[in-house]
GROMACS .gro file of C-alpha atoms in nm:
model
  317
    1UNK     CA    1  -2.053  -1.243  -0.607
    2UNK     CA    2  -2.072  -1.594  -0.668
    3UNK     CA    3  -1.761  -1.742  -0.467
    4UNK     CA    4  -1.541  -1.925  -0.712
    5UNK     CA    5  -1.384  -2.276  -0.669
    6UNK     CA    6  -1.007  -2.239  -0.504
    7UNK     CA    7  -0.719  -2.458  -0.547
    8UNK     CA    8  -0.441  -2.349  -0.356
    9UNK     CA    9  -0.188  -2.634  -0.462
   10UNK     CA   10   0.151  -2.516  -0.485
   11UNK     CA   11  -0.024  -2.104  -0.535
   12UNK     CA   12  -0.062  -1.852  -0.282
   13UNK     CA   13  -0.411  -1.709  -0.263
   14UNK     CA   14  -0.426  -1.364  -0.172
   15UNK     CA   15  -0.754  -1.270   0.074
   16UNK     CA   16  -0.832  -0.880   0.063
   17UNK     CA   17  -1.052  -0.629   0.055
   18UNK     CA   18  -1.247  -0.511  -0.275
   19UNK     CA   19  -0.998  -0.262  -0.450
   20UNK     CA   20  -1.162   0.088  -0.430
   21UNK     CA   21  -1.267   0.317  -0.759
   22UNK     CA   22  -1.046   0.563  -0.727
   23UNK     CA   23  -0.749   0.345  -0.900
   24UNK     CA   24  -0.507   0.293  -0.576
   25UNK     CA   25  -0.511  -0.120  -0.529
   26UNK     CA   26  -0.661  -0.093  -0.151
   27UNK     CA   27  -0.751   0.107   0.160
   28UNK     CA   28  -0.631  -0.121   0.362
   29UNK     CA   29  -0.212  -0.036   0.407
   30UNK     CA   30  -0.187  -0.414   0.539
   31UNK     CA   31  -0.331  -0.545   0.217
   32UNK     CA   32  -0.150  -0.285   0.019
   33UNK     CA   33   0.156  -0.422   0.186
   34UNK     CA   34   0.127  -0.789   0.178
   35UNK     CA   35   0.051  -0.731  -0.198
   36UNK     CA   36   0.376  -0.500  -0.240
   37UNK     CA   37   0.569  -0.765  -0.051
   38UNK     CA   38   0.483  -1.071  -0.310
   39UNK     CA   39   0.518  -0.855  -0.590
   40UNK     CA   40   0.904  -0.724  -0.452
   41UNK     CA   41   0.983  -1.096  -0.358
   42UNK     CA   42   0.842  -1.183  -0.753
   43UNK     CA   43   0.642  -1.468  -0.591
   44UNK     CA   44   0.312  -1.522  -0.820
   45UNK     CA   45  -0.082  -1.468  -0.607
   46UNK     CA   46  -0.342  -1.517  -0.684
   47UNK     CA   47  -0.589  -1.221  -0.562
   48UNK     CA   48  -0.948  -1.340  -0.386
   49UNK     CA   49  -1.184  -1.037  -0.294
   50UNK     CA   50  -1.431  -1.264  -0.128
   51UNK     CA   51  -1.401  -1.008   0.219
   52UNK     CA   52  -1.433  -1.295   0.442
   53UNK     CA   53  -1.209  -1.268   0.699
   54UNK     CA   54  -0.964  -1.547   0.848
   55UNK     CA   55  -1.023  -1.753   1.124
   56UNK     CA   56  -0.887  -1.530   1.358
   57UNK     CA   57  -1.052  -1.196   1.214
   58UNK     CA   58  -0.757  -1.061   1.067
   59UNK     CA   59  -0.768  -0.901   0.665
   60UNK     CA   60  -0.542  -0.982   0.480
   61UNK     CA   61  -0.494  -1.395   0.432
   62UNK     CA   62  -0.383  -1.618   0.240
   63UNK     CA   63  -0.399  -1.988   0.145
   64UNK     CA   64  -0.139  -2.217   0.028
   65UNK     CA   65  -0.162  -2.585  -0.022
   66UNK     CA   66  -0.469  -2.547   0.130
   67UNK     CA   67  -0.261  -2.427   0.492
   68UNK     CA   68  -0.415  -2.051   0.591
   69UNK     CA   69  -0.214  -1.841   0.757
   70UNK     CA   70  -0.296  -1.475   0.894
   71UNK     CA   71  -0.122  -1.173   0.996
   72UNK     CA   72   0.101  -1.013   0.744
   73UNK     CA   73   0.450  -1.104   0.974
   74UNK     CA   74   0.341  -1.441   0.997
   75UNK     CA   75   0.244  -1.491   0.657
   76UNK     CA   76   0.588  -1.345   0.541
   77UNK     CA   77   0.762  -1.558   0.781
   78UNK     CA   78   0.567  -1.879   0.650
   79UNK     CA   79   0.657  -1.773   0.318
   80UNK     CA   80   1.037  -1.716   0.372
   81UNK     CA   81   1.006  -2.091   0.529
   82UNK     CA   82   0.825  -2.283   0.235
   83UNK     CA   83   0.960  -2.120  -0.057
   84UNK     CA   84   1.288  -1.975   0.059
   85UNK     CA   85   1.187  -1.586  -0.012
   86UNK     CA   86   1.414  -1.362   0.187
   87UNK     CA   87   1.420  -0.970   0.148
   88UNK     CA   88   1.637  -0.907   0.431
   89UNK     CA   89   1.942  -1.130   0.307
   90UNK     CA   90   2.180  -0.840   0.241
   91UNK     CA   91   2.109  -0.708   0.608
   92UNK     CA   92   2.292  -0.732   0.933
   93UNK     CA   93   2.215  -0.816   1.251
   94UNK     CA   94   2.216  -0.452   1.333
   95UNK     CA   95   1.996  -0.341   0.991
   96UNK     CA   96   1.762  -0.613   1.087
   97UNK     CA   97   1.683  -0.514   1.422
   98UNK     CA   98   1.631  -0.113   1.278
   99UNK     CA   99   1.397  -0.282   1.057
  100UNK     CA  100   1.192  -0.428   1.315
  101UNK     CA  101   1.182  -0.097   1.482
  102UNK     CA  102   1.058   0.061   1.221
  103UNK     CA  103   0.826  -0.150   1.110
  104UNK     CA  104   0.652  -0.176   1.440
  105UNK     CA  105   0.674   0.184   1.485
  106UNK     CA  106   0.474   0.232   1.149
  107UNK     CA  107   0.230  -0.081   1.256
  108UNK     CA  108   0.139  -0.011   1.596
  109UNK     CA  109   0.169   0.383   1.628
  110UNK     CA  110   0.203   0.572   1.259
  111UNK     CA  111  -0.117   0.316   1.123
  112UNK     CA  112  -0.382   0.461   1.418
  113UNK     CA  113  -0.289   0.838   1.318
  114UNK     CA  114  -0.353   0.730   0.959
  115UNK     CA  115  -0.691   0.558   1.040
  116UNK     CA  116  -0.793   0.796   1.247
  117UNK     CA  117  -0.749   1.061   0.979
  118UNK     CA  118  -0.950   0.803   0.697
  119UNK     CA  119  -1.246   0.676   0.895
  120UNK     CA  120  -1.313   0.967   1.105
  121UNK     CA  121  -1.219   1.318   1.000
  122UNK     CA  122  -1.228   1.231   0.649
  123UNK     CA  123  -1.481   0.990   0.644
  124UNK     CA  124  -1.668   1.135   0.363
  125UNK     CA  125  -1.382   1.111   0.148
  126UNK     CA  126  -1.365   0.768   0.207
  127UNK     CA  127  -1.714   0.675   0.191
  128UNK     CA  128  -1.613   0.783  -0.214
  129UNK     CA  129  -1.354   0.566  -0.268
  130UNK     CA  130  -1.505   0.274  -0.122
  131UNK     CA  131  -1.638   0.018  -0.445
  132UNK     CA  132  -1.976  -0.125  -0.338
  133UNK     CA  133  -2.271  -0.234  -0.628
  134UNK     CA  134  -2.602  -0.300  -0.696
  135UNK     CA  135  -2.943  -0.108  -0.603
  136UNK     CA  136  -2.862  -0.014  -0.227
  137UNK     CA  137  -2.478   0.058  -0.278
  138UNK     CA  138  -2.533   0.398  -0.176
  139UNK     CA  139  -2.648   0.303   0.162
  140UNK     CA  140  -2.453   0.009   0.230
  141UNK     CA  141  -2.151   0.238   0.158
  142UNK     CA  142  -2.266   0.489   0.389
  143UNK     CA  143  -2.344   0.202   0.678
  144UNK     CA  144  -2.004   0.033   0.642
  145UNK     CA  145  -1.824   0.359   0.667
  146UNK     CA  146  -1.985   0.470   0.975
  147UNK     CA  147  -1.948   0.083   1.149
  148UNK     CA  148  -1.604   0.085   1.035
  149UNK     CA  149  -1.579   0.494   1.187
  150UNK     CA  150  -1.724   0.379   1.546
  151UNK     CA  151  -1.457   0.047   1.539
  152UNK     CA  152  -1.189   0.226   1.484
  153UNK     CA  153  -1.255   0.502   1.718
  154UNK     CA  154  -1.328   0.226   2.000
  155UNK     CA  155  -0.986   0.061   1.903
  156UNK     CA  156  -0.790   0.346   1.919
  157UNK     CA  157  -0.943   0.401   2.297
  158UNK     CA  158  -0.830   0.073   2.397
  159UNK     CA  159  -0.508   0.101   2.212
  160UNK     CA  160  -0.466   0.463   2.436
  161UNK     CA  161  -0.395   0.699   2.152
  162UNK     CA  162  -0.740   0.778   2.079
  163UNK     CA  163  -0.763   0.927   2.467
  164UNK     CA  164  -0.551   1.253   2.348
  165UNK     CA  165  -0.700   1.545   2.118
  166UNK     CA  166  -0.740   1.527   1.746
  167UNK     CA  167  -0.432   1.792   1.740
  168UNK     CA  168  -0.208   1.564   1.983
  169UNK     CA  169  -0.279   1.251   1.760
  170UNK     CA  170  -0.190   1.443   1.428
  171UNK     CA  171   0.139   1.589   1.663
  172UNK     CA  172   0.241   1.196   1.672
  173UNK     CA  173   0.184   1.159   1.352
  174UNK     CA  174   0.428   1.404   1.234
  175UNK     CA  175   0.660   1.287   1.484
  176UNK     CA  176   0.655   0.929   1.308
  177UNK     CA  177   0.660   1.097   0.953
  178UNK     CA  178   0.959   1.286   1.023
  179UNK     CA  179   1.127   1.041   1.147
  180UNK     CA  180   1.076   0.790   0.802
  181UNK     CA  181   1.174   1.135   0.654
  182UNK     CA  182   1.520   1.156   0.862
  183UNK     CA  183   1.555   0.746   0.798
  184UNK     CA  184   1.503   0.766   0.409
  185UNK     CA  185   1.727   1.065   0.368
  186UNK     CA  186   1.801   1.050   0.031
  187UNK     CA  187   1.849   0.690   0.023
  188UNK     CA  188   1.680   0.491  -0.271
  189UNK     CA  189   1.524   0.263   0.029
  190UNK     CA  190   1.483   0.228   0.381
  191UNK     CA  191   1.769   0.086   0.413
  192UNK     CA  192   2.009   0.176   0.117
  193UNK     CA  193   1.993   0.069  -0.243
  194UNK     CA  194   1.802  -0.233  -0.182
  195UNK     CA  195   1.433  -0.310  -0.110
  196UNK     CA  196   1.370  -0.500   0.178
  197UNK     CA  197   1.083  -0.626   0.377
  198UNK     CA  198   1.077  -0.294   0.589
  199UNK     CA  199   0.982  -0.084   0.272
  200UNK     CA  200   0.626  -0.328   0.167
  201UNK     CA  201   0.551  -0.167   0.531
  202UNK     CA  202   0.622   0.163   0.547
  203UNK     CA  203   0.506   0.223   0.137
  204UNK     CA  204   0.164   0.024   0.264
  205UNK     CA  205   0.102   0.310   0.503
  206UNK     CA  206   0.280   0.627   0.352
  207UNK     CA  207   0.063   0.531   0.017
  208UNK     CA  208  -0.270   0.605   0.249
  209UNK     CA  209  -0.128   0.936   0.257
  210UNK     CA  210  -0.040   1.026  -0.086
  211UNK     CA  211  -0.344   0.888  -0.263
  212UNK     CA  212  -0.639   0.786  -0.009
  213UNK     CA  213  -0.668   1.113   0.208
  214UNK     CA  214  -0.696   1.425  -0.036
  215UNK     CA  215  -0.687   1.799   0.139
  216UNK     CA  216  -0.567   1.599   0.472
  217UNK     CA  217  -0.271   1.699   0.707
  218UNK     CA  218  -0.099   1.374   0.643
  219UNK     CA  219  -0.093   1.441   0.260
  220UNK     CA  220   0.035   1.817   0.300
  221UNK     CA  221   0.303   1.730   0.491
  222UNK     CA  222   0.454   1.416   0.245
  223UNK     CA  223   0.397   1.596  -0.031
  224UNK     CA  224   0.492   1.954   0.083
  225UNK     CA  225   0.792   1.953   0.337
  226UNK     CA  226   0.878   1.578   0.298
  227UNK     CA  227   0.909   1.550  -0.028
  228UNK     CA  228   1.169   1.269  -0.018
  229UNK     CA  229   0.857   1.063   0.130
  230UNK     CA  230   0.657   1.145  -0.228
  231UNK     CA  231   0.950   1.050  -0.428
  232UNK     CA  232   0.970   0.702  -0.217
  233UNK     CA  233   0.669   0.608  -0.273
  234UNK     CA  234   0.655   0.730  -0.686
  235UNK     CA  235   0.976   0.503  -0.694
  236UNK     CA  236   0.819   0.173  -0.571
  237UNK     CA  237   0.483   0.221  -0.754
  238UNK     CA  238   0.656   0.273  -1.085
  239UNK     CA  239   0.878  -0.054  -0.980
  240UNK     CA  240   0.615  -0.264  -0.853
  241UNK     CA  241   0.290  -0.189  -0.933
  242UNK     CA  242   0.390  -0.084  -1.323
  243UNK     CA  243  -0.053  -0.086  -1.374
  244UNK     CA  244  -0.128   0.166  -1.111
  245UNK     CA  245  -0.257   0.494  -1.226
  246UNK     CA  246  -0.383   0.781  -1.048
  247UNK     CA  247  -0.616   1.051  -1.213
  248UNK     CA  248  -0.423   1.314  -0.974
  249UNK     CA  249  -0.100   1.223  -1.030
  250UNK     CA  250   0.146   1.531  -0.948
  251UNK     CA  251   0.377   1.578  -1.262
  252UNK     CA  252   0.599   1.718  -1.024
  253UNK     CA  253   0.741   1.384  -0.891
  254UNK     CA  254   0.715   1.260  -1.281
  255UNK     CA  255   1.021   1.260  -1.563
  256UNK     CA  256   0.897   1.316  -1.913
  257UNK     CA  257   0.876   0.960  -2.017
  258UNK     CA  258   0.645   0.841  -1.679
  259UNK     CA  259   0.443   1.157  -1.782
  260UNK     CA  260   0.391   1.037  -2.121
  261UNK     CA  261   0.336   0.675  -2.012
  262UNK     CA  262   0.083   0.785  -1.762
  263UNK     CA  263  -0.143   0.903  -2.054
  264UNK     CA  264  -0.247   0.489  -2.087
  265UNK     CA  265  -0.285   0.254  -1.833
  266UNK     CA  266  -0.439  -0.102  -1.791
  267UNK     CA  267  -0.681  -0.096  -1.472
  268UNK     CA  268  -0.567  -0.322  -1.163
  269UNK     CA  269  -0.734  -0.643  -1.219
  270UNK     CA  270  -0.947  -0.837  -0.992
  271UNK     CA  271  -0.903  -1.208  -1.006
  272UNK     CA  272  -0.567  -1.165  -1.164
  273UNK     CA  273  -0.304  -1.385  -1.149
  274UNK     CA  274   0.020  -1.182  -1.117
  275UNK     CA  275   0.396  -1.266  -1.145
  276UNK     CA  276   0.637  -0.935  -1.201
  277UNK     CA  277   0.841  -1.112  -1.400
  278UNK     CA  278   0.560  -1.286  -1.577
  279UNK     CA  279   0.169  -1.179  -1.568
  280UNK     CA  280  -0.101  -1.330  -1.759
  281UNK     CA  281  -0.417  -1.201  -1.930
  282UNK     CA  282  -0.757  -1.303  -1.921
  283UNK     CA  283  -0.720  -1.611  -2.154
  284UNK     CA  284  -0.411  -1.747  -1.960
  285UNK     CA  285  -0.179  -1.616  -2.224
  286UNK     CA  286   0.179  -1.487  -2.118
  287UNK     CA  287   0.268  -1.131  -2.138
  288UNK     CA  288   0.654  -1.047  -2.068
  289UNK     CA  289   0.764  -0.793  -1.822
  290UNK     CA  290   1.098  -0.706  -1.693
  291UNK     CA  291   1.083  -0.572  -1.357
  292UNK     CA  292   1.283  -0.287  -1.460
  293UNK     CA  293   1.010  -0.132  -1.706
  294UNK     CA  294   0.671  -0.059  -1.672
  295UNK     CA  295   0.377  -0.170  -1.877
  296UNK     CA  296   0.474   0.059  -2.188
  297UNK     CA  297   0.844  -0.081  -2.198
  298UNK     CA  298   0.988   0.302  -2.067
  299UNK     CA  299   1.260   0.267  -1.799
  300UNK     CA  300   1.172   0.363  -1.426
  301UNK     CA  301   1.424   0.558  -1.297
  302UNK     CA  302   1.556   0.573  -0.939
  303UNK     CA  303   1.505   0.911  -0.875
  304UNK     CA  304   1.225   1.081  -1.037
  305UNK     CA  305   1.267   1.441  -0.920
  306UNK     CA  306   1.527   1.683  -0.901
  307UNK     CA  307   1.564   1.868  -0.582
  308UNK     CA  308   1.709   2.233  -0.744
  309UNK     CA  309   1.446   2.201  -0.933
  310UNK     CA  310   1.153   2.130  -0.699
  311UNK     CA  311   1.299   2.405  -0.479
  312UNK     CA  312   1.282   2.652  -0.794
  313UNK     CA  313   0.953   2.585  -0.827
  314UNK     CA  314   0.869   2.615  -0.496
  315UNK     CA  315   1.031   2.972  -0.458
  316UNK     CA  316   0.817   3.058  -0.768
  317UNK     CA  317   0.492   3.007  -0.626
   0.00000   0.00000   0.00000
């Protein structure tokens, strides 16, 4: 694809990976997070799928005013400096530094389970989802997949938790799961009734899991015996990402009105530039949207399922 002329004057320009074809806005849970982030801080990106990567390797990046900056805390930092964005405000000292725990226990130990389970047990899955065109997609699909299988394998060796057994690695994984589980509790966040930076992290990741690794362990598990995972992650995709659809949506984390809203859905746009508040078409024209409705106007509720219920229908099957 032709790469397009960028201005980044006073815009943040949003460097990531192509979005896949099976509707879920990346692969990637550090994209998928940096793009939750702007979208929960209602600071307007504009997205650039050009899959170069930044100067110092790292996916995703963005530009603004023409300064680059890499790494998902540092770009977060650099944009709570410049335009005085700050999730965390309502936190303590002592919320802050549980945030930071969690966060790097989701970044440097829960993310290698998760990758290990994508790009090398269920690899062909992947290779599915991945969005490649033209006359050799096919195979160009099927090389990246298996370059991106041996990389992470050899990263996960240096890291040390690819030395232990595929059953030991998925044993840490549940570990790290339970614990978000025990966190969350039944908490509308992380941590309480307000989103912070914490949950762009840990919804980046636990997303992987509910829509990118079909049949998998990680996926039985968050949407089996931690349910109050699923419901998480429901909540902040109907809040935040109003134009995300999945063709295998559960109607079991769904009220009637999401289920009837979910009938129609505008696809995830490419070179879209995207306010919550405020989003614009194609032409540049300006379509209103609270962030407390979705795309059809419906409300999106805090909770979306009922416990008694879910257990009722659990005892029934």
């Amino acid at each position: 694809r032709k790469e397009q002329e960028l201005d980044s004057k006073d815009a943040i320009i949003l460097h990531q990976f192509s979005r896949p074809n099976n509707g879920v806005p990346s692969l990637s849970p550090f994209c998928l997070k940096m793009e939750t982030y702007l979208r929960m801080a209602d600071l307007p990106y504009q997205n650039y799928f050009d899959g170069k990567l930044s100067p110092q390797g790292k996916m995703p990046w963005i530009e603004y005013n023409h300064k680059k900056v890499s790494g998902t805390e540092f770009i977060i930092d650099f944009l709570e400096e410049k335009l005085g964005v700050n999730l965390n405000k309502h936190l303590g000292p002592h919320e802050r530094a549980v945030s930071r725990a969690v966060t790097k226990m989701v970044e440097e130990h829960l993310y290698w389970t998760l990758a290990y389970c994508q790009w090398v047990e269920n690899l062909h899955e992947t290779q599915k989802m991945v969005s490649l065109f033209g006359p050799f997609s096919d195979l160009l699909k099927w090389i990246l997949c298996h370059l991106t299988k041996g990389i992470v394998k050899r990263e996960m060796y240096g890291h040390g938790i690819g030395r232990f057994s595929e059953e030991e690695m998925y044993t840490l994984m549940e570990k790290d799961m339970r614990t978000l589980a025990g966190l969350l509790g039944d908490k509308k966040y992380i941590m309480g009734p307000n989103v912070s930076t914490v949950d762009a992290t840990v919804f980046g990741h636990l997303a992987q899991a509910m829509w990118t690794l079909p049949g998998t362990r990680p996926e039985r598990l968050i949407k089996g015996e931690l349910i109050n995972l699923a419901m998480y992650c429901e909540r902040i995709r109907r809040k935040f990402w109003p134009e995300w659809h999945h063709d295998d949506d559960n109607t079991l984390y769904e009220s009637e009105e999401s289920s009837e809203a979910s009938k129609t859905y505008s696809p995830l746009q490419d070179f879209s530039f995207y306010s919550r508040t405020e989003t614009f078409d194609e032409e540049g024209n300006s379509i209103s949207q609270t962030p407390d409705t979705d795309y059809t106007g419906h409300s999106l509720f805090d909770s979306d399922v009922d416990m008694d219920e879910y257990r009722d229908q659990e005892q029934c099957k």
